[in-house]
PDB file of C-alpha atoms and ligand atoms in Angstrom:
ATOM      1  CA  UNK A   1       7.000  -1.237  27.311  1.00  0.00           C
ATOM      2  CA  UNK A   2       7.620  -4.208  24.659  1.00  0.00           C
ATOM      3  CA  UNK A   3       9.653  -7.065  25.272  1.00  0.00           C
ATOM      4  CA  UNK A   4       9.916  -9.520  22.515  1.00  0.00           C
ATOM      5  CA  UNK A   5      12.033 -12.763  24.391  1.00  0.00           C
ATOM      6  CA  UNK A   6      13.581 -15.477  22.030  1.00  0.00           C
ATOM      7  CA  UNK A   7      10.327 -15.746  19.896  1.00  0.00           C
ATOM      8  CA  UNK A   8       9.956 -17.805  17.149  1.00  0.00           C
ATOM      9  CA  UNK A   9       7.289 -18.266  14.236  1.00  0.00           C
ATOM     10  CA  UNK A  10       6.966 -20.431  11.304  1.00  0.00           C
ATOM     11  CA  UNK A  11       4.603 -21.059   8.308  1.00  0.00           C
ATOM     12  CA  UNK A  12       3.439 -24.909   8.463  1.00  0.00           C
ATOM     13  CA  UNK A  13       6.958 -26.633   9.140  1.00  0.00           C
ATOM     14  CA  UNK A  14       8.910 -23.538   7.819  1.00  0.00           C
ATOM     15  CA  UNK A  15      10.803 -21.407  10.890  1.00  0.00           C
ATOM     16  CA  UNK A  16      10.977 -17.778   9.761  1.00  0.00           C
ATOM     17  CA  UNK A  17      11.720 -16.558  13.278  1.00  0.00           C
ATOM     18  CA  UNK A  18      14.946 -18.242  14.874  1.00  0.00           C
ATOM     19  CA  UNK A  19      14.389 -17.072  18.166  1.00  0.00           C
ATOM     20  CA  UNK A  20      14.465 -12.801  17.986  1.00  0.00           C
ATOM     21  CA  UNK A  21      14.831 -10.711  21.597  1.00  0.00           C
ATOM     22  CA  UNK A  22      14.041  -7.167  21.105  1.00  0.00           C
ATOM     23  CA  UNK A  23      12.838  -4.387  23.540  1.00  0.00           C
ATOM     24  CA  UNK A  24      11.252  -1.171  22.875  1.00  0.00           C
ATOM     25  CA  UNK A  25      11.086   1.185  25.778  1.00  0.00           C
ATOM     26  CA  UNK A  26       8.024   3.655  26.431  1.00  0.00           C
ATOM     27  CA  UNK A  27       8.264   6.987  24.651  1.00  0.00           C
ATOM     28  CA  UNK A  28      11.289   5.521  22.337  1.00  0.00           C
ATOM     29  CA  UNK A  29      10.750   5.220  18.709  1.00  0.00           C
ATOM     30  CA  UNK A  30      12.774   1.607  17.730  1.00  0.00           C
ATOM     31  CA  UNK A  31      13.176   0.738  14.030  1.00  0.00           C
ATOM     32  CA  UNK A  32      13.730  -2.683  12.635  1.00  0.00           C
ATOM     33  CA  UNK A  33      15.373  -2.649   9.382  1.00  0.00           C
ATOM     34  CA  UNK A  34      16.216  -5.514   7.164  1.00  0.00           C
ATOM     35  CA  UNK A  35      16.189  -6.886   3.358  1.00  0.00           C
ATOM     36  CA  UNK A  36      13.181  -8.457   1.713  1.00  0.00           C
ATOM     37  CA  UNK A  37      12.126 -11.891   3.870  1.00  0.00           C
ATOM     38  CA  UNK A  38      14.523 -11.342   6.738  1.00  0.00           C
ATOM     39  CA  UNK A  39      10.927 -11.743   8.673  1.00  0.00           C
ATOM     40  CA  UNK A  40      10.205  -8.231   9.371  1.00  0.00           C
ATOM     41  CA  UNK A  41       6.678  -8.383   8.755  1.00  0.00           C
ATOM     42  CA  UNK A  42       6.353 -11.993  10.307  1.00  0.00           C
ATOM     43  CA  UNK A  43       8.269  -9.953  13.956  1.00  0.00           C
ATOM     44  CA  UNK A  44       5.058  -7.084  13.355  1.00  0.00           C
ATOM     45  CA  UNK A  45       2.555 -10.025  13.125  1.00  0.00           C
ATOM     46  CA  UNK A  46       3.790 -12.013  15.926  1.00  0.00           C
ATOM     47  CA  UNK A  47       3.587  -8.435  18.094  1.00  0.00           C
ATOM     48  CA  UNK A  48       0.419  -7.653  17.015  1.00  0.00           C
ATOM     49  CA  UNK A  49      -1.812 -11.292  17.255  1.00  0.00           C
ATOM     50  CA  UNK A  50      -1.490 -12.014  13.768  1.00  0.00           C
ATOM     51  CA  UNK A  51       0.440 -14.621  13.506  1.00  0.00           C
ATOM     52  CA  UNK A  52       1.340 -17.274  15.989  1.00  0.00           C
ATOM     53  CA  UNK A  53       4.954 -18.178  17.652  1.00  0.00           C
ATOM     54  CA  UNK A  54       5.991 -21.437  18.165  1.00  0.00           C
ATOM     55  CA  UNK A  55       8.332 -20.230  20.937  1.00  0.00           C
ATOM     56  CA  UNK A  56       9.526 -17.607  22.960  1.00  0.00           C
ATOM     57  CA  UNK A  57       7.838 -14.911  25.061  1.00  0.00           C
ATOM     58  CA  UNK A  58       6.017 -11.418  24.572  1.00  0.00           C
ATOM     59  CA  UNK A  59       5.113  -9.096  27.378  1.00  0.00           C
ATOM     60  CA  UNK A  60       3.615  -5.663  27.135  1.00  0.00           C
ATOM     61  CA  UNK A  61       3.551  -3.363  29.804  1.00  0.00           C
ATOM     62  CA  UNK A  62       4.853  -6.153  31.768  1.00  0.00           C
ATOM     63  CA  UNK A  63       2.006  -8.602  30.934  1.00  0.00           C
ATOM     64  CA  UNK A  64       2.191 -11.944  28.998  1.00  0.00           C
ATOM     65  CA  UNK A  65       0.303 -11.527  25.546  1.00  0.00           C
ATOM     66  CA  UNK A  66       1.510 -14.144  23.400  1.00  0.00           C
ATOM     67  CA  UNK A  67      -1.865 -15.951  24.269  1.00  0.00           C
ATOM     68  CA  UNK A  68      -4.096 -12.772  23.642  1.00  0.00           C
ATOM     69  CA  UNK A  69      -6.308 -13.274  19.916  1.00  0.00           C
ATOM     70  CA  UNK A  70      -5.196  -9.857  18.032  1.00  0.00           C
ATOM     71  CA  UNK A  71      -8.836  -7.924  18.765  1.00  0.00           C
ATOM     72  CA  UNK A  72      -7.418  -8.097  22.734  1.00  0.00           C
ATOM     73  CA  UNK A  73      -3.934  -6.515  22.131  1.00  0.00           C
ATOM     74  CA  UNK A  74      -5.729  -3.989  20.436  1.00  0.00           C
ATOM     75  CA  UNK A  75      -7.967  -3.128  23.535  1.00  0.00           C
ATOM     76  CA  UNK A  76      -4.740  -3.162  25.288  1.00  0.00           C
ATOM     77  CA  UNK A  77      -2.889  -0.874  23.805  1.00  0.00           C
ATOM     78  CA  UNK A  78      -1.162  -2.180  20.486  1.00  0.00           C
ATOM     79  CA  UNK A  79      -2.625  -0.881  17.511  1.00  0.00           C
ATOM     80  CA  UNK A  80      -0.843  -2.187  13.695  1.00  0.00           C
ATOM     81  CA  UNK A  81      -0.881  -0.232  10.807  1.00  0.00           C
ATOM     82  CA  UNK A  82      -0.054  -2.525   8.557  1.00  0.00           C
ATOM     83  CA  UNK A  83       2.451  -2.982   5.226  1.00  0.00           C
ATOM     84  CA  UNK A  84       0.700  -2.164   1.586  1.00  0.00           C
ATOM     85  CA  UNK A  85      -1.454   0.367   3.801  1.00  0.00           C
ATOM     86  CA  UNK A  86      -5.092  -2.640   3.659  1.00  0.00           C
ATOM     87  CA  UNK A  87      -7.975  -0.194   4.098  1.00  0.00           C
ATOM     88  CA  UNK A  88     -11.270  -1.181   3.144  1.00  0.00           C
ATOM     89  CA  UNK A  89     -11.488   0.427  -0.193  1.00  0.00           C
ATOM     90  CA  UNK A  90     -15.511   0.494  -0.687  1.00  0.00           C
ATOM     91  CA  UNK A  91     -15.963   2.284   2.431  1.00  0.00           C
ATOM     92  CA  UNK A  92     -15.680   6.093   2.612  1.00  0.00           C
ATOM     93  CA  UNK A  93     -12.509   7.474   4.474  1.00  0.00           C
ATOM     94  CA  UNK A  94     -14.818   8.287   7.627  1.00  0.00           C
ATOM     95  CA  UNK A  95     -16.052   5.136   7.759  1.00  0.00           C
ATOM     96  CA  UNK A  96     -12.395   3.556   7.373  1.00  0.00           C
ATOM     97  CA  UNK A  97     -11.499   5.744  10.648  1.00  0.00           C
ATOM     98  CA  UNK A  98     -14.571   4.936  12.880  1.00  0.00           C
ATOM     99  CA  UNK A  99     -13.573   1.397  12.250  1.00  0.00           C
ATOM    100  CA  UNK A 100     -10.327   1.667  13.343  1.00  0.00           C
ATOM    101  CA  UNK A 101     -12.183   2.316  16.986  1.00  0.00           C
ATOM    102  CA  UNK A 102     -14.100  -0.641  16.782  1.00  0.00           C
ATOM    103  CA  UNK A 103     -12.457  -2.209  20.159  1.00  0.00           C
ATOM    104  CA  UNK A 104     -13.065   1.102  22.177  1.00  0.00           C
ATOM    105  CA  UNK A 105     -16.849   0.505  21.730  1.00  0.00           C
ATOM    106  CA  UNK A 106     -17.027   4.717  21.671  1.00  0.00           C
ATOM    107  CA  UNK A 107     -19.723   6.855  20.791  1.00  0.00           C
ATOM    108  CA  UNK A 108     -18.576   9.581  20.321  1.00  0.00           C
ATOM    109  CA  UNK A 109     -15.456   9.781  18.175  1.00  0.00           C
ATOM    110  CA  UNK A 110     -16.023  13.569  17.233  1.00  0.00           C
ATOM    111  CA  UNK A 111     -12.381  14.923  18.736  1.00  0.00           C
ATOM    112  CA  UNK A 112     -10.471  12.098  17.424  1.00  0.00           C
ATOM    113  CA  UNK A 113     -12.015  12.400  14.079  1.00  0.00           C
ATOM    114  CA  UNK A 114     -10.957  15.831  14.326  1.00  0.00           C
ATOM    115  CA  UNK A 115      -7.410  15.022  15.558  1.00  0.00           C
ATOM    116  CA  UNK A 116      -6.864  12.481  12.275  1.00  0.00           C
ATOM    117  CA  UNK A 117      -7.889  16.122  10.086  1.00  0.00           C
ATOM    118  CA  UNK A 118      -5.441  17.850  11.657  1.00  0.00           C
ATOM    119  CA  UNK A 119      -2.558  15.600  11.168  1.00  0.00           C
ATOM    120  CA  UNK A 120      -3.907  14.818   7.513  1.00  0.00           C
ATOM    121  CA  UNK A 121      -6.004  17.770   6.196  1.00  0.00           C
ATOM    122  CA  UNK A 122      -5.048  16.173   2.631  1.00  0.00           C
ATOM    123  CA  UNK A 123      -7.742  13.755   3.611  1.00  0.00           C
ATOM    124  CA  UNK A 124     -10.618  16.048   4.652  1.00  0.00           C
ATOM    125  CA  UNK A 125     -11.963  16.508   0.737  1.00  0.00           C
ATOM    126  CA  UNK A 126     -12.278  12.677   0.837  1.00  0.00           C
ATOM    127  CA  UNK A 127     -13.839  12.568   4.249  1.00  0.00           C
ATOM    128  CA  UNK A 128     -16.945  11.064   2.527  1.00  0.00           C
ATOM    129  CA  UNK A 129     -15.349   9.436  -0.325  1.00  0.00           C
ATOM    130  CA  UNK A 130     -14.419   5.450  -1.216  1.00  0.00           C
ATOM    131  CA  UNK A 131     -10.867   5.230   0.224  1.00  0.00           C
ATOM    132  CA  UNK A 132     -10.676   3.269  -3.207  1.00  0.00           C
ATOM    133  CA  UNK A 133     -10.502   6.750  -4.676  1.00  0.00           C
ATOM    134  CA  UNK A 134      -7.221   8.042  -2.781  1.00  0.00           C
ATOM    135  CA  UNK A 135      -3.814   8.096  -3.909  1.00  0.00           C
ATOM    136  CA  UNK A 136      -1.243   5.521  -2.429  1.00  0.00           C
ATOM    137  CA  UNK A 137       0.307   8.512  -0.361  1.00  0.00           C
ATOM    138  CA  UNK A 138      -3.333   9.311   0.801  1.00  0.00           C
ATOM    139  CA  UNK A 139      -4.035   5.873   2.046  1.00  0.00           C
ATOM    140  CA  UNK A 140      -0.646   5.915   4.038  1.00  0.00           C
ATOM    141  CA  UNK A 141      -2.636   8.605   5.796  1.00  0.00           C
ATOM    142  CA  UNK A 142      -5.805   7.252   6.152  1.00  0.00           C
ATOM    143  CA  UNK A 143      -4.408   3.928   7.297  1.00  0.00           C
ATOM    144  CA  UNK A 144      -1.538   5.525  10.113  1.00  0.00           C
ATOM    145  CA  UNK A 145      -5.435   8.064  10.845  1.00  0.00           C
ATOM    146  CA  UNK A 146      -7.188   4.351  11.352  1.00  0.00           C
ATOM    147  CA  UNK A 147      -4.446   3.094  13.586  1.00  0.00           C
ATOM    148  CA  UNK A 148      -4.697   5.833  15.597  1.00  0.00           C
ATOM    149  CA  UNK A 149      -8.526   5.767  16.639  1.00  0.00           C
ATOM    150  CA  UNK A 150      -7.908   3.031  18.463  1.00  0.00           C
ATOM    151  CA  UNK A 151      -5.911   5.446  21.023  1.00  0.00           C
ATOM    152  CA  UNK A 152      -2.738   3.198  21.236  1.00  0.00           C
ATOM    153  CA  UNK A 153       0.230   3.394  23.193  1.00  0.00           C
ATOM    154  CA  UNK A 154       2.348   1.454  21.024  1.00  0.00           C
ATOM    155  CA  UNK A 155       1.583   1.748  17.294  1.00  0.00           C
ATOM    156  CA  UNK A 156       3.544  -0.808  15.366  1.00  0.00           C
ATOM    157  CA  UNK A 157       4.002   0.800  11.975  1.00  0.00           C
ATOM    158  CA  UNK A 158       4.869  -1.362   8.445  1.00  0.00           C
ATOM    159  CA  UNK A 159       6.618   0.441   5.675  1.00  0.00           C
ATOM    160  CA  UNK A 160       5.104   3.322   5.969  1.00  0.00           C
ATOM    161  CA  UNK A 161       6.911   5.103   3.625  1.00  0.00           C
ATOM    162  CA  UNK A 162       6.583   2.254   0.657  1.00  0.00           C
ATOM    163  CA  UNK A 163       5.752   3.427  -2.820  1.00  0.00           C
ATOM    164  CA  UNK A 164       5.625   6.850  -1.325  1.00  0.00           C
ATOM    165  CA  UNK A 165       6.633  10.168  -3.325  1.00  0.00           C
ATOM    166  CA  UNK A 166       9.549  11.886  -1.550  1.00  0.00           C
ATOM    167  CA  UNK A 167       7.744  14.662  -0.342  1.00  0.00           C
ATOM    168  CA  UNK A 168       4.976  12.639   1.126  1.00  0.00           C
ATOM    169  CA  UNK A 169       7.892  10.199   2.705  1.00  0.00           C
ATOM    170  CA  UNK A 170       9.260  13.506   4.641  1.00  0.00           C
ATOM    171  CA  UNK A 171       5.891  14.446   5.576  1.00  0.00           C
ATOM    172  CA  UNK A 172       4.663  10.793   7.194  1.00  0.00           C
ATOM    173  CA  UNK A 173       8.000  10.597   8.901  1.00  0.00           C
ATOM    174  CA  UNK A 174       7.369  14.370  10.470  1.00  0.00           C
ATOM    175  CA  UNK A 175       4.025  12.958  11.405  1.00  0.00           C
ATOM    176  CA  UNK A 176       5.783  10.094  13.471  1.00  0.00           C
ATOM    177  CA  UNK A 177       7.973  12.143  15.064  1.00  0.00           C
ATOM    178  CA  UNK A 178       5.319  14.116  16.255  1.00  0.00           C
ATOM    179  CA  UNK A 179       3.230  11.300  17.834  1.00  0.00           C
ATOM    180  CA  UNK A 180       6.323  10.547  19.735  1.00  0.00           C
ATOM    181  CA  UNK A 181       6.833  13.957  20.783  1.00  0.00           C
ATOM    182  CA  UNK A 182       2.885  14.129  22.094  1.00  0.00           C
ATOM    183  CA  UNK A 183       3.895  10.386  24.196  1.00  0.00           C
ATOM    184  CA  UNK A 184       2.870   7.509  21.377  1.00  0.00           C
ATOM    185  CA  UNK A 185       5.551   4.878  21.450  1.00  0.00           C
ATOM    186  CA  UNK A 186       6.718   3.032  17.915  1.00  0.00           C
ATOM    187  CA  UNK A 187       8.054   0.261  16.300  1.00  0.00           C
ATOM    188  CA  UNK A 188       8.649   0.954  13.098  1.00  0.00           C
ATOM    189  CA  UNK A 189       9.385  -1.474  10.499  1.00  0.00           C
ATOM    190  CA  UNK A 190      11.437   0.216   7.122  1.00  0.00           C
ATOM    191  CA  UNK A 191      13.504  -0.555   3.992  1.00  0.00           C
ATOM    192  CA  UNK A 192      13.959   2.843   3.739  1.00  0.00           C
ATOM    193  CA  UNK A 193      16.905   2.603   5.998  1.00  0.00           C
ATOM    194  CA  UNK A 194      18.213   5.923   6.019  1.00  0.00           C
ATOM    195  CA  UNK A 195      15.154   7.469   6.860  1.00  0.00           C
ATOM    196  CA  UNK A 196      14.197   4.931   9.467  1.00  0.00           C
ATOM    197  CA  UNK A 197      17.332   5.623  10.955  1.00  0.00           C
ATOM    198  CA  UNK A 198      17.124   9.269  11.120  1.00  0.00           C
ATOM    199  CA  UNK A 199      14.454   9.643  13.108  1.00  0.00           C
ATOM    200  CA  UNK A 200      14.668   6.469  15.467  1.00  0.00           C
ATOM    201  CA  UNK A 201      16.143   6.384  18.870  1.00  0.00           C
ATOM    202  CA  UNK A 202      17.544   2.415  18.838  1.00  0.00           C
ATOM    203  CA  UNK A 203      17.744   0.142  15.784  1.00  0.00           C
ATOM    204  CA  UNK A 204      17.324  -3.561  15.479  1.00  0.00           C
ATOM    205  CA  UNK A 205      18.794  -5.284  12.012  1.00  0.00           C
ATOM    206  CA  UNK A 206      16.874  -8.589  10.923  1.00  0.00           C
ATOM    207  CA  UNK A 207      18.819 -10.688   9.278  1.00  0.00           C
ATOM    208  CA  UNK A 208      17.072 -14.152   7.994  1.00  0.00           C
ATOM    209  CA  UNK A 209      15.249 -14.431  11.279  1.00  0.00           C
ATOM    210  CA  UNK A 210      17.866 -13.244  13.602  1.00  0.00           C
ATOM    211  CA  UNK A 211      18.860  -9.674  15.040  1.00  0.00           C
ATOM    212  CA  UNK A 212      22.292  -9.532  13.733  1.00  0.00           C
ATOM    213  CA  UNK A 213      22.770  -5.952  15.375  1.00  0.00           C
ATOM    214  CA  UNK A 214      21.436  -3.698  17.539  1.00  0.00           C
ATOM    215  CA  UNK A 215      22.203   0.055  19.354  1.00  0.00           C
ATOM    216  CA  UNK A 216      21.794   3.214  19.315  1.00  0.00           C
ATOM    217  CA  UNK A 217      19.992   4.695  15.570  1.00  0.00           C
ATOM    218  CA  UNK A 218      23.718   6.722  15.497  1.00  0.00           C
ATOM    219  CA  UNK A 219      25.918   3.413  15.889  1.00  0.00           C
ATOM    220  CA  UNK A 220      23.833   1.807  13.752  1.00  0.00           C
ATOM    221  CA  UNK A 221      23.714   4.241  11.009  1.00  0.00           C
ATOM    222  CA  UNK A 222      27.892   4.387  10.977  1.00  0.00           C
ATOM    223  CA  UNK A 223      28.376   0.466  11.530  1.00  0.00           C
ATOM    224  CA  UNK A 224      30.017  -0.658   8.273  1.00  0.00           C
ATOM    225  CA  UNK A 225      27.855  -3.294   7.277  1.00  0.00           C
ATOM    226  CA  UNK A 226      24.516  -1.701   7.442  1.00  0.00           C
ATOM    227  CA  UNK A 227      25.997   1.669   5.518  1.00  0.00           C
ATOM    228  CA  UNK A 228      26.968  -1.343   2.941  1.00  0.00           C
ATOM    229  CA  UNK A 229      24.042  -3.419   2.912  1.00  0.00           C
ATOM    230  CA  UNK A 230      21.111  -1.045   3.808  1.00  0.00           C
ATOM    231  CA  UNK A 231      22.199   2.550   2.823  1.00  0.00           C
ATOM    232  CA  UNK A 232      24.581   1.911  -0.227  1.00  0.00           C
ATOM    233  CA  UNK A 233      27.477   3.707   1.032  1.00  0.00           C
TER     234      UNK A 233
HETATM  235  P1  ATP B 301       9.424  -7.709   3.141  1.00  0.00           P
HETATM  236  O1  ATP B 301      10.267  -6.509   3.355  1.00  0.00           O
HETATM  237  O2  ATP B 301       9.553  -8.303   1.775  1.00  0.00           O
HETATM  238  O3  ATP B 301       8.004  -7.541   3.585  1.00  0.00           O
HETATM  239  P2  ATP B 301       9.994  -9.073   5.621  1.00  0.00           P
HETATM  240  O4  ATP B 301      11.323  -8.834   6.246  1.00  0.00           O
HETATM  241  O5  ATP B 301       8.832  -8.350   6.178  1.00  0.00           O
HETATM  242  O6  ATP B 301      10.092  -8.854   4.060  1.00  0.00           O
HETATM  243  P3  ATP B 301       8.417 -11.446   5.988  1.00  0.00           P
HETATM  244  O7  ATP B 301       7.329 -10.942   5.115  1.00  0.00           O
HETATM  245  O8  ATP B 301       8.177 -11.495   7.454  1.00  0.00           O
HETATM  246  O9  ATP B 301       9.763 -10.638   5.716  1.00  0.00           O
HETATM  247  O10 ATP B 301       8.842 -12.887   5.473  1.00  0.00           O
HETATM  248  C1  ATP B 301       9.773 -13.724   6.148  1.00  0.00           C
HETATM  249  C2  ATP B 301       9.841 -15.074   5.444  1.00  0.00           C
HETATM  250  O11 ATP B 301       8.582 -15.729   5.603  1.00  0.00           O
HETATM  251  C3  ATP B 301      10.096 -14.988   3.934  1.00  0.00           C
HETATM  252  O12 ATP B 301      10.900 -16.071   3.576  1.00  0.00           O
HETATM  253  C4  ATP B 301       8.699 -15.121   3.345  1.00  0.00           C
HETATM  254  O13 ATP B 301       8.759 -15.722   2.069  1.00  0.00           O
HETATM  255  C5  ATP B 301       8.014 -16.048   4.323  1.00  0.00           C
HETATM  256  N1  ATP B 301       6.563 -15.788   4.419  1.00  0.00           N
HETATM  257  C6  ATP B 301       5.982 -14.605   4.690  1.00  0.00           C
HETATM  258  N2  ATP B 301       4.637 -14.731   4.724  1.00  0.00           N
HETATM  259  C7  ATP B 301       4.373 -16.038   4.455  1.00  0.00           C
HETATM  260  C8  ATP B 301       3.173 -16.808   4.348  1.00  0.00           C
HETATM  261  N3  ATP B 301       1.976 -16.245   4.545  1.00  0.00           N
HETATM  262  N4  ATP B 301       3.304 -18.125   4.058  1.00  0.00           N
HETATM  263  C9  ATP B 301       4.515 -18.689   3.894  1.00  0.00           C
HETATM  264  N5  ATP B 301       5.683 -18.037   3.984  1.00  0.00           N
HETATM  265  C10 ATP B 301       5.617 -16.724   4.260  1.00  0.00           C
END
C-alpha cells in the first residue's frame, strides 16, 4: 500500500533523512521505533505532505505522491494524526471532528460522528465542549476520532500513547488494533517500544536517519540490540 524508496529530507542545509526504504503492506499494522531525533517524525511528515524530501520516492497505492501538497494525500487516502495530539483547542470537540472531514466535502457526517462515540464514549460529555477543556488522554481520542473522519485507508499515527496514563495507553492501543481488524492500515510511530511492538505485524528501527533493522514485530522484539536500546532488557 506504502512504499517509502530511498527518501531523504532536510531542514535548510541539514539532512535528517539519509535515504530511508520502508514498505507497509495493506491491512498490516508497521511500527517505526527509534530514540529522540532519529527522524521519526520528519519519516511521518515526509508521508503525509508535511514536509518536503530532497530525494527519493513515495508511492501509495501504487501512485507517485511525493509531488501531492498534504490537503491531496488526504483526499487520497492518508490521513495523520499527529505527535503532541494539535487539536484546535477553542473549538468544541464536535467541531474538532467535522473538521477532520474537511477534504470529503460531506454533508452529512451523522454515522461517522456516531462511529468516533462509539470508539470514545469518554468523549461524548464533551461533545459540545472546548477541546481545551479535555484531559491529555482525552485529546489522544479526540485527535485519533479527527483522523478518522477523513475515512482513511492508511492512518499514520504519532506517539499516540505519549504522556498517556497506563490504562488509557492499553485502551488507545486496543482501539488500533481494532481499526485494523475492521480493514484500516497503520503506521505507527512509538517510543513506547514494547507496546508498539506488541501489537504490530513488521517493525522498522530509525536510527539517525537510517533503518538500521527491520522484520517481523517477533524478531524484532528478541533482536539484542533493540531489547538493549529500546526495551531496557
Ligand atoms: P522525537 O521522538 O523526539 O519526536 P523523532 O525521531 O521524531 O524524535 P524528528 O522530530 O523527526 O525525530 O527529528 C529528526 C531530526 O531533525 C532531529 O535532529 C531534530 O532536531 C531535527 N528537526 C526536527 N524538526 C526540525 C525543524 N523544524 N527544524 C530543524 N530541525 C528539526
Amino acid at each position: 500500500m506504502l512504499s517509502v524508496e530511498d527518501v531523504r529530507s532536510a531542514y535548510g542545509r541539514i539532512e535528517v533523512l539519509h535515504g530511508v526504504t520502508l514498505h507497509v503492506a495493506r491491512g498490516e499494522i508497521v511500527t517505526l521505533i527509534g530514540a529522540n531525533g532519529a527522524g521519526k517524525t520528519t519519516l511521518m511528515h515526509a508521508i503525509s505532505g508535511v514536509q518536503p524530501i530532497t530525494g527519493g520516492k513515495i508511492l501509495f497505492e501504487g501512485r507517485p505522491i511525493a509531488q501531492l501538497p498534504a490537503h491531496a494525500r488526504v483526499a487520497a487516502g492518508i490521513s495523520q494524526v499527529p505527535e503532541g495530539r494539535q487539536v484546535f483547542e477553542p473549538l468544541s470537540v464536535k467541531d474538532n471532528l467535522r473538521l477532520g472531514a474537511w477534504s470529503r466535502r460531506a454533508s452529512d457526517l451523522g454515522d461517522d460522528l456516531a462511529r468516533v462515540r462509539e470508539l470514545f464514549p469518554m468523549l461524548e460529555a464533551f461533545w459540545e465542549k472546548p477541546a481545551g477543556m479535555l484531559s491529555g488522554g482525552q485529546q489522544q481520542m479526540l485527535a485519533i476520532g479527527r483522523g478518522l473522519m477523513a475515512k482513511p485507508r492508511l492512518l499514520l499515527l504519532d506517539e499516540p500513547s505519549m504522556g498517556l496514563a497506563p490504562k488509557l495507553v492499553d485502551h488507545v492501543l486496543a482501539v488500533i488494533r481494532s481499526l485494523q481488524h475492521e480493514g484500516l492500515t497503520i503506521l505507527l510511530v512509538e517510543q513506547n517500544a514494547g507496546a508498539a511492538l506488541a501489537i504490530a505485524d513488521r517493525a522498522y528501527v530509525l536510527e539517525t536517519g537510517k533503518v538500521a533493522l527491520s522484520g517481523n514485530a517477533v524478531d524484532v522484539h528478541s533482536d539484542r540490540r533493540v531489547r538493549e536500546a529500546y526495551l531496557g532488557i
